[in-house]
XYZ file of C-alpha atoms in Angstrom:
624
model
C -10.047 3.213 2.790
C -6.245 2.883 2.884
C -6.435 1.521 6.434
C -8.877 -1.104 5.195
C -6.540 -2.145 2.382
C -3.636 -2.424 4.819
C -5.675 -4.642 7.123
C -6.696 -6.828 4.179
C -3.055 -7.150 3.039
C -2.114 -8.483 6.496
C -4.819 -11.158 6.402
C -4.281 -14.677 4.920
C -6.589 -14.043 1.900
C -4.640 -10.844 1.194
C -1.297 -12.629 1.355
C -2.514 -15.387 -0.987
C -3.783 -12.786 -3.462
C -0.417 -10.961 -3.254
C 1.420 -14.174 -4.065
C -0.739 -14.724 -7.141
C -0.115 -11.126 -8.252
C 3.663 -11.543 -7.848
C 3.669 -14.732 -9.906
C 1.503 -13.078 -12.544
C 3.706 -10.009 -12.820
C 6.825 -12.185 -12.955
C 5.327 -13.991 -15.904
C 5.199 -10.697 -17.801
C 8.938 -10.047 -17.816
C 10.190 -9.207 -14.374
C 11.529 -12.758 -14.228
C 14.337 -11.523 -16.494
C 15.871 -9.857 -13.456
C 14.337 -11.492 -10.406
C 14.246 -15.122 -11.533
C 16.610 -15.570 -14.462
C 19.438 -13.140 -13.678
C 21.213 -13.388 -10.345
C 22.798 -10.422 -8.616
C 26.222 -11.511 -9.937
C 24.980 -11.752 -13.538
C 25.232 -8.610 -15.643
C 23.683 -10.077 -18.805
C 22.695 -13.318 -20.464
C 22.760 -14.443 -24.092
C 20.720 -17.623 -24.494
C 22.036 -19.915 -21.770
C 25.416 -18.154 -21.489
C 25.813 -15.748 -18.575
C 28.091 -12.731 -18.453
C 29.078 -12.325 -14.818
C 30.313 -9.217 -13.053
C 33.950 -10.404 -13.025
C 34.006 -10.883 -16.812
C 32.327 -7.532 -17.373
C 34.645 -5.621 -15.025
C 37.729 -7.148 -16.638
C 36.608 -6.125 -20.155
C 35.349 -2.751 -18.904
C 38.652 -2.020 -17.158
C 40.573 -2.690 -20.370
C 38.296 -0.410 -22.430
C 38.185 2.343 -19.799
C 41.972 2.139 -19.444
C 42.401 2.954 -23.122
C 40.083 5.946 -22.716
C 41.935 7.045 -19.566
C 45.212 7.222 -21.503
C 43.595 9.871 -23.705
C 41.675 11.714 -20.942
C 44.366 11.551 -18.275
C 41.987 10.042 -15.711
C 39.671 7.068 -15.373
C 36.122 8.029 -16.474
C 33.386 7.914 -13.833
C 30.270 5.805 -14.336
C 28.286 8.756 -15.732
C 31.128 9.793 -18.042
C 31.505 6.216 -19.284
C 27.764 6.023 -19.906
C 27.907 9.218 -21.986
C 30.765 7.713 -24.031
C 28.877 4.458 -24.528
C 31.594 2.336 -22.874
C 29.284 -0.060 -20.961
C 27.198 -0.674 -24.068
C 30.251 -1.347 -26.226
C 31.681 -3.756 -23.632
C 28.394 -5.614 -23.273
C 27.987 -5.947 -27.032
C 31.505 -7.345 -27.352
C 30.980 -9.844 -24.536
C 27.529 -10.788 -25.811
C 28.926 -11.618 -29.250
C 31.406 -14.015 -27.650
C 28.651 -15.523 -25.505
C 26.454 -15.994 -28.579
C 29.219 -17.917 -30.342
C 29.780 -19.990 -27.179
C 26.115 -21.023 -27.267
C 26.384 -22.052 -30.913
C 29.690 -23.905 -30.424
C 28.127 -25.911 -27.604
C 25.229 -26.853 -29.887
C 27.748 -28.133 -32.448
C 29.721 -29.966 -29.765
C 32.985 -28.148 -30.491
C 35.878 -28.635 -28.095
C 39.558 -27.899 -27.559
C 42.123 -30.521 -26.590
C 44.608 -30.010 -23.776
C 47.410 -30.295 -26.331
C 45.940 -27.385 -28.297
C 45.577 -25.295 -25.142
C 49.203 -26.036 -24.268
C 50.235 -24.928 -27.762
C 48.249 -21.682 -27.418
C 49.891 -21.064 -24.052
C 53.407 -21.579 -25.421
C 52.679 -19.260 -28.364
C 51.272 -16.420 -26.217
C 53.930 -13.637 -26.367
C 52.729 -12.237 -23.028
C 54.535 -15.101 -21.312
C 57.776 -15.115 -23.307
C 60.981 -14.353 -21.425
C 64.323 -12.967 -22.555
C 64.941 -15.904 -24.896
C 61.558 -15.562 -26.573
C 60.226 -18.805 -25.082
C 57.491 -19.604 -22.564
C 58.443 -19.130 -18.917
C 56.143 -20.557 -16.190
C 57.217 -17.963 -13.599
C 56.346 -15.118 -15.961
C 53.020 -16.805 -16.728
C 52.063 -16.801 -13.032
C 53.308 -13.236 -12.584
C 51.331 -11.826 -15.528
C 48.129 -13.617 -14.501
C 48.455 -12.393 -10.922
C 49.009 -8.770 -11.959
C 46.008 -8.952 -14.318
C 43.773 -10.491 -11.654
C 43.277 -13.809 -13.489
C 43.365 -17.322 -12.135
C 44.846 -20.119 -14.225
C 41.413 -21.703 -14.562
C 39.946 -18.438 -15.874
C 42.785 -18.030 -18.353
C 42.437 -21.540 -19.777
C 38.662 -21.212 -19.907
C 38.971 -17.930 -21.823
C 41.506 -19.376 -24.279
C 39.299 -22.456 -24.736
C 36.316 -20.243 -25.516
C 38.399 -18.202 -27.986
C 39.593 -21.364 -29.718
C 36.049 -22.726 -30.077
C 34.813 -19.416 -31.482
C 37.730 -19.384 -33.902
C 36.885 -22.921 -35.033
C 33.303 -21.871 -35.710
C 34.003 -18.657 -37.625
C 36.932 -20.185 -39.522
C 34.827 -23.143 -40.651
C 32.094 -20.808 -41.881
C 34.024 -17.903 -43.378
C 37.735 -18.801 -43.797
C 37.444 -19.355 -47.555
C 34.839 -16.652 -48.187
C 36.075 -14.052 -50.662
C 34.362 -11.108 -52.267
C 32.309 -11.873 -55.386
C 34.321 -11.583 -58.607
C 32.124 -8.730 -59.859
C 32.706 -6.689 -56.711
C 36.433 -7.397 -56.788
C 36.669 -6.295 -60.432
C 34.685 -3.107 -59.799
C 36.901 -2.154 -56.874
C 40.059 -3.075 -58.774
C 39.057 -1.035 -61.819
C 38.100 1.921 -59.664
C 41.310 1.867 -57.645
C 43.754 1.175 -60.492
C 42.346 3.478 -63.195
C 44.845 6.199 -64.119
C 44.968 9.640 -65.658
C 47.858 11.613 -67.126
C 47.587 15.382 -67.374
C 49.369 18.406 -68.763
C 49.142 21.173 -66.198
C 50.377 24.614 -65.268
C 50.492 26.246 -61.849
C 49.330 29.863 -61.772
C 51.083 32.295 -59.439
C 50.731 35.939 -58.452
C 52.749 36.858 -61.545
C 50.079 35.254 -63.748
C 47.647 38.102 -62.996
C 47.941 41.863 -62.702
C 48.827 43.265 -59.310
C 45.592 44.631 -57.817
C 45.324 48.293 -56.860
C 46.016 49.170 -53.247
C 42.793 49.358 -51.226
C 41.509 52.792 -50.310
C 40.842 53.942 -46.764
C 37.115 53.411 -47.314
C 37.717 49.849 -48.554
C 39.936 49.104 -45.578
C 37.274 50.368 -43.172
C 34.526 48.454 -44.959
C 36.541 45.202 -44.976
C 37.371 45.541 -41.289
C 33.709 46.179 -40.469
C 32.645 43.105 -42.456
C 35.374 40.860 -40.981
C 35.609 42.384 -37.511
C 35.274 38.954 -35.857
C 38.632 38.006 -37.402
C 40.339 41.053 -35.896
C 39.761 40.870 -32.147
C 41.972 40.574 -29.110
C 41.368 37.761 -26.646
C 40.589 38.270 -22.994
C 43.781 38.289 -20.937
C 44.108 38.005 -17.180
C 47.214 39.246 -15.376
C 47.943 37.035 -12.373
C 50.587 36.460 -9.751
C 51.011 32.790 -8.885
C 52.414 30.910 -5.894
C 53.297 27.241 -6.270
C 53.607 24.985 -3.215
C 54.875 21.557 -4.172
C 57.588 19.184 -3.039
C 60.052 20.471 -5.689
C 59.321 24.154 -4.941
C 59.563 23.707 -1.159
C 62.651 21.504 -1.487
C 64.356 24.266 -3.519
C 64.176 26.518 -0.419
C 66.135 24.075 1.745
C 69.853 24.382 2.517
C 71.442 21.043 3.361
C 74.458 21.081 5.676
C 77.702 19.519 4.485
C 77.877 17.051 7.369
C 74.363 15.817 6.528
C 75.415 15.256 2.919
C 78.503 13.306 3.974
C 76.511 11.230 6.482
C 73.889 10.371 3.868
C 76.590 9.410 1.396
C 78.240 7.058 3.869
C 74.891 5.527 4.815
C 73.721 4.934 1.261
C 76.922 4.475 -0.745
C 76.241 0.752 -1.149
C 72.839 1.421 -2.712
C 74.366 4.060 -4.999
C 76.701 1.496 -6.535
C 75.927 0.699 -10.159
C 75.691 -3.110 -10.466
C 77.866 -5.028 -12.903
C 76.354 -5.300 -16.398
C 77.344 -7.653 -19.194
C 76.663 -7.620 -22.906
C 75.634 -11.187 -23.708
C 74.955 -13.022 -26.958
C 74.221 -16.634 -27.773
C 73.941 -19.125 -30.631
C 71.866 -22.304 -30.744
C 73.818 -25.521 -31.297
C 70.942 -27.534 -32.718
C 72.985 -30.279 -34.396
C 75.446 -32.765 -32.992
C 78.088 -31.527 -35.471
C 77.823 -27.961 -34.153
C 77.954 -29.163 -30.570
C 81.108 -31.206 -31.271
C 82.703 -28.298 -33.158
C 82.139 -25.798 -30.320
C 83.160 -28.244 -27.608
C 86.406 -28.923 -29.464
C 86.985 -25.202 -29.971
C 86.334 -24.500 -26.303
C 88.836 -27.205 -25.279
C 91.435 -25.883 -27.759
C 90.964 -22.244 -26.656
C 89.583 -21.074 -30.022
C 87.979 -17.653 -29.712
C 84.217 -17.287 -30.139
C 84.442 -15.083 -33.247
C 86.460 -17.679 -35.124
C 84.053 -20.462 -34.167
C 80.909 -18.687 -35.362
C 82.645 -17.542 -38.553
C 83.735 -21.114 -39.358
C 80.235 -22.433 -38.592
C 78.500 -19.646 -40.566
C 76.373 -18.667 -37.564
C 75.081 -15.260 -36.476
C 74.694 -14.870 -32.697
C 71.584 -13.238 -31.238
C 72.234 -10.423 -28.761
C 70.425 -10.411 -25.415
C 71.536 -6.843 -24.650
C 73.558 -5.355 -21.809
C 72.003 -6.668 -18.599
C 72.588 -7.109 -14.894
C 72.459 -10.638 -13.524
C 69.052 -9.924 -11.972
C 67.652 -8.813 -15.336
C 68.345 -12.210 -16.961
C 65.295 -14.367 -16.255
C 66.943 -17.634 -17.335
C 68.803 -18.729 -14.181
C 71.140 -21.154 -16.008
C 72.081 -18.496 -18.545
C 72.599 -15.805 -15.868
C 74.869 -18.044 -13.793
C 76.979 -19.029 -16.813
C 77.262 -15.507 -18.274
C 78.358 -13.921 -14.993
C 80.958 -16.623 -14.340
C 82.804 -15.942 -17.608
C 85.605 -13.449 -18.270
C 85.205 -10.787 -20.958
C 85.145 -12.410 -24.444
C 84.728 -15.806 -22.783
C 82.072 -18.295 -23.733
C 80.492 -21.439 -22.370
C 78.213 -24.212 -23.623
C 75.037 -24.776 -21.610
C 71.819 -26.709 -21.995
C 68.823 -24.999 -23.605
C 65.175 -25.838 -24.320
C 65.877 -26.996 -27.889
C 69.341 -28.378 -27.215
C 72.715 -26.931 -26.322
C 73.685 -23.298 -26.832
C 76.872 -21.281 -26.668
C 76.804 -18.180 -24.462
C 79.348 -15.424 -25.131
C 80.184 -12.379 -22.978
C 81.025 -9.527 -25.350
C 81.785 -6.828 -22.777
C 81.759 -6.334 -19.016
C 80.785 -3.065 -17.333
C 82.208 -3.374 -13.839
C 80.236 -2.393 -10.770
C 81.081 1.163 -9.790
C 80.640 3.250 -6.667
C 80.205 7.019 -7.280
C 82.358 9.557 -5.436
C 80.842 12.043 -3.007
C 81.044 14.835 -5.567
C 79.355 12.696 -8.201
C 76.553 11.781 -5.816
C 76.262 15.232 -4.191
C 73.445 16.677 -6.341
C 71.336 13.549 -5.993
C 71.867 13.420 -2.222
C 71.054 17.123 -1.761
C 67.879 16.747 -3.781
C 66.831 13.636 -1.853
C 67.460 15.222 1.571
C 65.705 18.435 0.574
C 62.724 16.453 -0.696
C 62.609 14.525 2.585
C 62.564 17.771 4.604
C 59.930 19.246 2.319
C 57.774 16.134 2.655
C 57.676 16.466 6.447
C 56.895 20.197 6.326
C 54.581 20.600 3.359
C 51.320 19.992 5.205
C 52.242 22.480 7.923
C 53.254 25.090 5.312
C 50.017 24.430 3.462
C 47.974 25.129 6.605
C 49.893 28.351 7.286
C 49.440 29.613 3.724
C 45.722 28.862 3.868
C 45.423 30.856 7.094
C 47.281 33.780 5.546
C 45.115 33.640 2.422
C 41.998 33.629 4.592
C 43.377 36.835 6.159
C 43.636 38.291 2.612
C 47.423 38.410 2.654
C 48.786 39.079 -0.873
C 50.727 36.405 -2.714
C 54.025 38.311 -2.623
C 54.072 38.639 1.196
C 53.262 34.955 1.661
C 55.941 33.910 -0.820
C 58.549 36.089 0.888
C 57.741 34.544 4.262
C 58.392 31.007 3.029
C 61.136 31.813 0.522
C 58.993 30.681 -2.412
C 59.142 32.367 -5.835
C 56.234 34.350 -7.319
C 55.453 33.946 -11.007
C 53.657 36.510 -13.156
C 51.759 35.725 -16.355
C 49.242 37.285 -18.717
C 47.007 34.242 -19.128
C 44.605 33.576 -21.984
C 41.831 30.965 -21.951
C 44.097 28.263 -23.350
C 46.561 28.604 -20.483
C 49.733 28.244 -22.585
C 51.334 31.128 -20.663
C 51.315 28.975 -17.498
C 54.497 27.366 -18.774
C 56.287 29.942 -16.574
C 55.520 27.591 -13.665
C 58.315 24.977 -13.773
C 56.486 22.491 -11.539
C 53.097 22.656 -13.264
C 52.373 19.756 -15.626
C 51.205 20.709 -19.117
C 48.021 18.671 -18.700
C 47.046 20.965 -15.788
C 47.298 24.199 -17.805
C 43.679 24.032 -18.932
C 42.289 23.369 -15.427
C 44.293 26.213 -13.882
C 43.305 28.563 -16.702
C 39.627 27.714 -16.108
C 40.013 28.613 -12.431
C 41.718 31.902 -13.340
C 38.929 32.811 -15.762
C 36.263 31.890 -13.192
C 37.831 34.130 -10.532
C 36.684 37.651 -9.639
C 38.888 40.532 -8.594
C 38.967 41.510 -4.917
C 37.434 38.167 -3.918
C 39.074 35.391 -1.897
C 40.278 32.804 -4.391
C 40.667 29.225 -3.104
C 43.770 27.147 -3.752
C 43.887 24.856 -6.770
C 44.842 21.325 -5.630
C 47.247 19.511 -7.920
C 48.704 16.018 -7.981
C 51.465 15.043 -5.568
C 50.069 17.097 -2.649
C 50.830 20.297 -4.569
C 48.702 23.467 -4.455
C 48.587 26.652 -6.465
C 47.348 30.085 -5.414
C 46.985 33.214 -7.505
C 46.017 36.863 -7.190
C 43.990 38.282 -10.079
C 45.703 41.598 -10.748
C 43.904 42.780 -13.874
C 41.316 41.648 -16.410
C 41.816 42.886 -19.960
C 38.578 42.047 -21.800
C 38.436 40.985 -25.425
C 37.719 43.833 -27.812
C 37.528 44.753 -31.468
C 40.835 45.935 -32.871
C 40.919 49.343 -34.550
C 41.991 49.944 -38.114
C 45.142 51.694 -36.924
C 46.151 48.519 -35.036
C 45.587 46.103 -37.928
C 45.945 48.279 -41.019
C 48.805 46.207 -42.467
C 46.975 42.900 -41.868
C 43.775 44.203 -43.464
C 45.671 45.511 -46.506
C 47.345 42.116 -46.907
C 44.025 40.291 -46.553
C 42.296 42.458 -49.169
C 45.196 42.182 -51.609
C 45.421 38.397 -51.227
C 41.663 38.038 -51.649
C 41.780 40.040 -54.870
C 44.733 38.030 -56.164
C 42.920 34.762 -55.375
C 39.777 35.960 -57.161
C 41.881 36.992 -60.168
C 43.618 33.593 -60.243
C 40.287 31.757 -60.136
C 38.964 33.930 -62.941
C 42.175 33.371 -64.932
C 41.846 29.613 -64.431
C 38.260 29.635 -65.695
C 39.347 31.716 -68.697
C 42.120 29.219 -69.558
C 39.727 26.276 -69.245
C 37.328 27.990 -71.693
C 40.192 28.514 -74.162
C 41.271 24.866 -73.830
C 37.733 23.689 -74.468
C 37.679 25.962 -77.534
C 40.662 24.048 -78.926
C 43.685 26.141 -77.933
C 46.831 24.336 -76.773
C 47.905 24.534 -73.137
C 51.501 25.069 -74.240
C 50.536 28.229 -76.162
C 48.544 29.616 -73.247
C 51.327 28.774 -70.788
C 53.868 30.541 -73.013
C 51.840 33.751 -72.737
C 51.933 33.491 -68.924
C 55.561 32.306 -68.626
C 54.143 29.132 -67.080
C 55.359 26.127 -69.031
C 53.152 22.995 -68.926
C 54.342 19.930 -67.068
C 53.429 16.366 -67.954
C 52.427 14.350 -64.917
C 53.233 10.718 -64.329
C 50.173 8.448 -64.551
C 48.254 8.700 -61.272
C 45.266 7.071 -59.628
C 42.266 8.634 -57.930
C 44.402 9.030 -54.818
C 47.116 11.113 -56.508
C 50.586 10.382 -57.818
C 53.284 8.456 -55.984
C 55.711 11.402 -56.237
C 53.197 13.670 -54.458
C 53.112 16.280 -57.250
C 49.475 15.463 -57.980
C 47.466 15.417 -54.775
C 44.049 13.860 -54.222
C 42.196 17.157 -54.876
C 43.722 17.576 -58.341
C 43.273 13.848 -59.011
C 39.561 14.047 -58.167
C 39.132 16.969 -60.585
C 41.004 15.085 -63.328
C 38.838 11.977 -62.857
C 35.718 14.103 -63.349
C 36.187 13.670 -67.117
C 37.946 11.594 -69.725
C 40.324 12.344 -72.584
C 40.831 16.110 -73.206
C 38.878 17.038 -70.069
C 40.076 20.432 -68.794
C 39.693 21.952 -65.370
C 41.010 24.413 -62.818
C 41.321 23.603 -59.141
C 43.056 24.858 -56.004
C 45.307 22.052 -54.739
C 45.963 21.168 -51.111
C 48.910 23.581 -51.028
C 46.670 26.489 -52.033
C 48.014 26.746 -55.598
C 45.762 27.312 -58.631
C 46.297 24.377 -61.028
C 44.946 24.350 -64.589
C 45.099 20.980 -66.359
C 44.033 18.970 -69.360
C 43.755 15.171 -69.425
C 46.029 13.691 -72.092
C 45.548 10.001 -71.235
C 42.763 8.101 -69.503
C 44.096 4.590 -69.947
C 41.860 1.746 -68.809
C 43.134 -0.316 -65.857
C 45.829 -2.658 -67.097
C 47.061 -4.166 -63.830
C 44.833 -5.588 -61.096
C 45.149 -4.662 -57.469
C 48.148 -6.126 -55.687
C 47.533 -9.410 -53.925
C 48.111 -7.758 -50.529
C 45.365 -5.203 -51.225
C 42.983 -7.879 -52.501
C 43.592 -10.027 -49.451
C 42.932 -7.000 -47.256
C 39.611 -6.449 -49.047
C 38.739 -10.118 -48.677
C 39.602 -9.927 -44.975
C 37.355 -6.880 -44.576
C 34.579 -8.716 -46.382
C 34.969 -11.762 -44.137
C 35.036 -9.553 -41.051
C 31.796 -7.897 -42.150
C 30.102 -11.243 -42.775
C 31.336 -12.597 -39.449
C 30.086 -9.521 -37.592
C 26.636 -9.756 -39.182
C 26.484 -13.493 -38.486
C 27.455 -13.081 -34.819
C 24.942 -10.249 -34.351
C 22.205 -12.427 -35.868
C 23.124 -15.347 -33.573
C 23.035 -13.018 -30.573
C 19.682 -11.541 -31.565
C 18.283 -15.025 -32.108
C 19.481 -16.201 -28.692
C 18.248 -13.001 -27.051
C 20.302 -10.531 -25.004
C 18.976 -9.715 -21.543
C 20.672 -7.118 -19.365
C 20.427 -6.798 -15.596
C 20.497 -2.988 -15.675
C 20.230 -2.625 -11.907
C 23.212 -4.899 -11.263
C 25.163 -3.185 -14.053
C 24.584 0.326 -12.671
C 25.408 -0.775 -9.123
C 28.604 -2.475 -10.297
C 29.839 0.629 -12.151
C 29.031 3.062 -9.325
C 30.693 0.850 -6.695
C 33.908 0.520 -8.703
C 34.176 3.837 -10.566
C 31.978 6.371 -8.794
C 28.801 8.110 -9.916
């Protein structure tokens, strides 16, 4: 039967039928990928395409932020688990949706506006805080942008901003909502309160041996040792191998003579400037310069404050005219040069002369550099030899002695903090090395742990001390303290409840406090978030706001103290929220409306994703 179907498929009637089937299937949705979306298109919103270059650029930025936290760039599967591709696509699709709508409204951006946006972009500002074309080209090149892509992106941003600003710029929260939030946030309470301490209750009786044993049995999980692994470690890295090298004196001298020019510290100058933006100022400074008037007198007479550019080498000053003038002046000299907005006076405050270090000053750096160079040429050979010796089950100490490397010993727990004994091991590698140590078995060949910078780490597992329950004899003092503190806390809570009952019965807090040698304190008025002086925290504030005038309560504050209080004032809000807070709320409201609007526009236009192209793009660039 299958042979018959194959023969039919090869015939002309079979091919015609296959074509009809393909067209029919395409009509039911496959056209989203095959027809509508090209291989370079990751997604489409309406008529706007999101191509692979746009997606990768946005994805790289998002993944880079995650990598700063993780320490490495996430793979495609890791990124998928974190939802990075989805978040990037949603962000790009929102922009594409607004682009579709802005085109329908015929919105545009003039070249003058684009030029203004370019000049205002701080990414392209040089030392003087103004736009520099060379820096513009450099930043775009390093980011992988062309000028056309940059201007297209800024044009799209400007059109989107026009659209959302026109719709929502003047949209504020409704008056009712603003008043409710204002009243809630600005309402205040004032309380009388006392803080109970251990002296407010009777000292509990010492626990008996039976109580200690019972408490330990009930809380045994809190009294356990952690598994510890005793290891001997061998570190092979450029710094550790370089430390074994002895550099001959003649080699040090030869290196010094060969590199002394590059060791010279270049001349640096502390430079400041003032803008001479009026003809009067220009005439005043030109006359002062001709008469030999010092710079300090001139700026004092003119009432100007110079702006400092810092202490820089000539190469670090990006303005060529400024660099040439500043490095042609003597110390405390000044000159008048042309600037973007007119003339400016450049003043050299101090000159740090170029300096060549002596052999003794450069010795440590030269020795380290030569030792590192020797280690770099030998490290791969040493690595191979150590691996051969490890394969022959040679112990760490014998291998270390052969190569003059130190052996480190540590009792390592799962967290790996004890690995700080290794001077060349980065803190971010502690966890990975600790995992390898806890995965190892005694009397088994343990492979090397590769580290960054062509470094490797080996260890011998000497002993495994398993986690265990601690005995009462080991933790008797801790258990006694825990029981006593628990009883004191229970007594304080009970005392607080007793005081609250007495307050509700009409007794005065001052009288009760006098009995306990705890004198009441009157708080400053505070909001639901606590007092400005920090004496009333948010936990106590929340308890106080649970009732009105004369409301009494007892609560443990964030410092662990038992506070008993009574509300003496529940004044209604008298001052509205500050204008800054209200504007922030309005901005949040506008942002919410804008987000909902953009999502609705996107949903209306329809978001289609080329999942196959997306997956292939991520795997090719970031791995599975």
